[in-house]
Amino acid sequence: EVQLVESGGGLVQPGGSLRLSCAASGFSLSLYAMTWVRQAPGKGLEWVSTINSGGNTHYADSVKGRFTISRDNAKNTLYLQLNSLKTEDTAMYYCEKDQVRGQGTQVTVSS
């Protein structure tokens, strides 16, 4: 059974940083494309970033240069490093494999 458990969210001031983690079980995430998506209050899901099985990474224009996706194959864990955070980055963040998502982790950017 595929399970994804996100963690690492929190309250941070504008300009701050966070690192989100997504612990995967039931499959080897190194063999699949893995994605981070987010949902801001009152809005739909927004694609944030993807890392494919070959390690190639892709980012939404809104986060390019500020966020970094990576994975630790030994720990079977996906990461998203969030730097230079803006208030508009406030959202619930989910990791996703084949449209299966975890419970999410809340990121709130506020002064």
Coordinates of C-alpha atoms in Angstrom, one line a residue:
E1 CA 0.0 0.0 0.0
V2 CA 1.3 3.4 -1.0
Q3 CA 1.6 5.8 2.0
L4 CA 3.0 9.3 2.0
V5 CA 3.5 11.3 5.2
E6 CA 4.4 14.9 5.0
S7 CA 6.0 17.0 7.8
G8 CA 8.1 20.1 8.4
G9 CA 5.5 22.8 7.9
G10 CA 5.0 25.7 10.3
L11 CA 4.7 29.4 10.8
V12 CA 7.5 31.5 9.3
Q13 CA 8.1 35.1 8.6
P14 CA 8.5 36.5 5.1
G15 CA 11.9 35.8 3.8
G16 CA 12.3 32.7 6.0
S17 CA 12.9 29.1 5.2
L18 CA 11.5 25.7 5.8
R19 CA 12.3 22.2 4.7
L20 CA 9.3 19.9 4.1
S21 CA 9.7 16.1 4.2
C22 CA 7.6 13.3 2.7
A23 CA 8.3 9.8 4.0
A24 CA 7.2 7.2 1.5
S25 CA 6.3 3.6 2.1
G26 CA 5.0 0.7 0.0
F27 CA 7.1 1.6 -3.0
S28 CA 10.6 2.9 -3.8
L29 CA 10.3 6.6 -4.7
S30 CA 13.5 6.6 -6.7
L31 CA 11.7 4.6 -9.4
Y32 CA 8.9 7.1 -9.8
A33 CA 8.2 10.8 -10.6
M34 CA 7.3 12.5 -7.3
T35 CA 5.5 15.8 -7.1
W36 CA 4.8 18.6 -4.6
V37 CA 1.5 20.4 -4.9
R38 CA -0.1 23.0 -2.7
Q39 CA -3.5 24.4 -1.9
A40 CA -4.0 27.9 -0.6
P41 CA -7.1 28.7 1.4
G42 CA -10.1 28.9 -0.9
K43 CA -8.1 28.0 -4.0
G44 CA -7.5 24.8 -6.0
L45 CA -4.5 22.6 -6.1
E46 CA -1.4 24.2 -7.6
W47 CA 1.5 22.2 -9.0
V48 CA 4.8 23.3 -7.3
S49 CA 7.6 20.9 -8.4
T50 CA 8.4 17.5 -9.8
I51 CA 11.4 15.2 -9.7
N52 CA 11.5 12.3 -12.1
S53 CA 13.1 8.9 -11.7
G54 CA 16.2 10.2 -13.5
G55 CA 16.6 13.1 -11.0
N56 CA 15.5 15.8 -13.4
T57 CA 13.6 18.6 -11.6
H58 CA 10.9 21.0 -12.7
Y59 CA 9.4 24.0 -11.0
A60 CA 6.4 26.3 -11.3
D61 CA 7.5 29.8 -12.3
S62 CA 6.1 31.1 -9.0
V63 CA 8.7 29.1 -7.0
K64 CA 11.6 28.8 -9.4
G65 CA 14.9 29.9 -7.8
R66 CA 13.4 29.8 -4.3
F67 CA 12.3 26.2 -3.8
T68 CA 14.4 23.0 -4.3
I69 CA 13.1 19.5 -4.6
S70 CA 15.3 16.5 -3.7
R71 CA 15.1 13.0 -2.5
D72 CA 17.1 10.6 -0.3
N73 CA 16.7 7.2 -1.8
A74 CA 18.2 5.5 1.3
K75 CA 15.6 7.1 3.5
N76 CA 12.9 6.8 0.8
T77 CA 12.1 10.4 1.6
L78 CA 11.2 13.3 -0.6
Y79 CA 12.1 16.9 0.4
L80 CA 11.1 20.4 -0.6
Q81 CA 13.4 23.2 0.6
L82 CA 11.5 26.5 0.7
N83 CA 13.6 29.7 0.8
S84 CA 12.8 33.4 0.5
L85 CA 9.2 32.6 1.5
K86 CA 6.4 35.0 0.6
T87 CA 3.0 35.4 2.1
E88 CA 1.5 34.0 -1.1
D89 CA 3.3 30.7 -0.4
T90 CA 0.9 30.1 2.5
A91 CA -0.8 26.8 1.8
M92 CA -1.2 23.2 2.6
Y93 CA 1.6 21.3 0.9
Y94 CA 1.2 17.7 -0.3
C95 CA 3.6 15.2 -1.8
E96 CA 2.0 13.2 -4.6
K97 CA 2.6 10.0 -6.5
D98 CA 0.2 9.1 -9.3
Q99 CA -2.4 11.4 -7.8
V100 CA -2.1 9.7 -4.4
R101 CA -1.3 12.3 -1.7
G102 CA -0.6 12.4 2.0
Q103 CA -2.4 14.3 4.6
G104 CA -0.4 17.4 3.9
T105 CA 1.7 19.9 6.0
Q106 CA 0.6 23.5 6.6
V107 CA 3.0 26.3 5.7
T108 CA 2.0 29.8 6.9
V109 CA 4.1 32.8 6.0
S110 CA 3.2 35.8 8.1
S111 CA 4.8 38.6 10.0

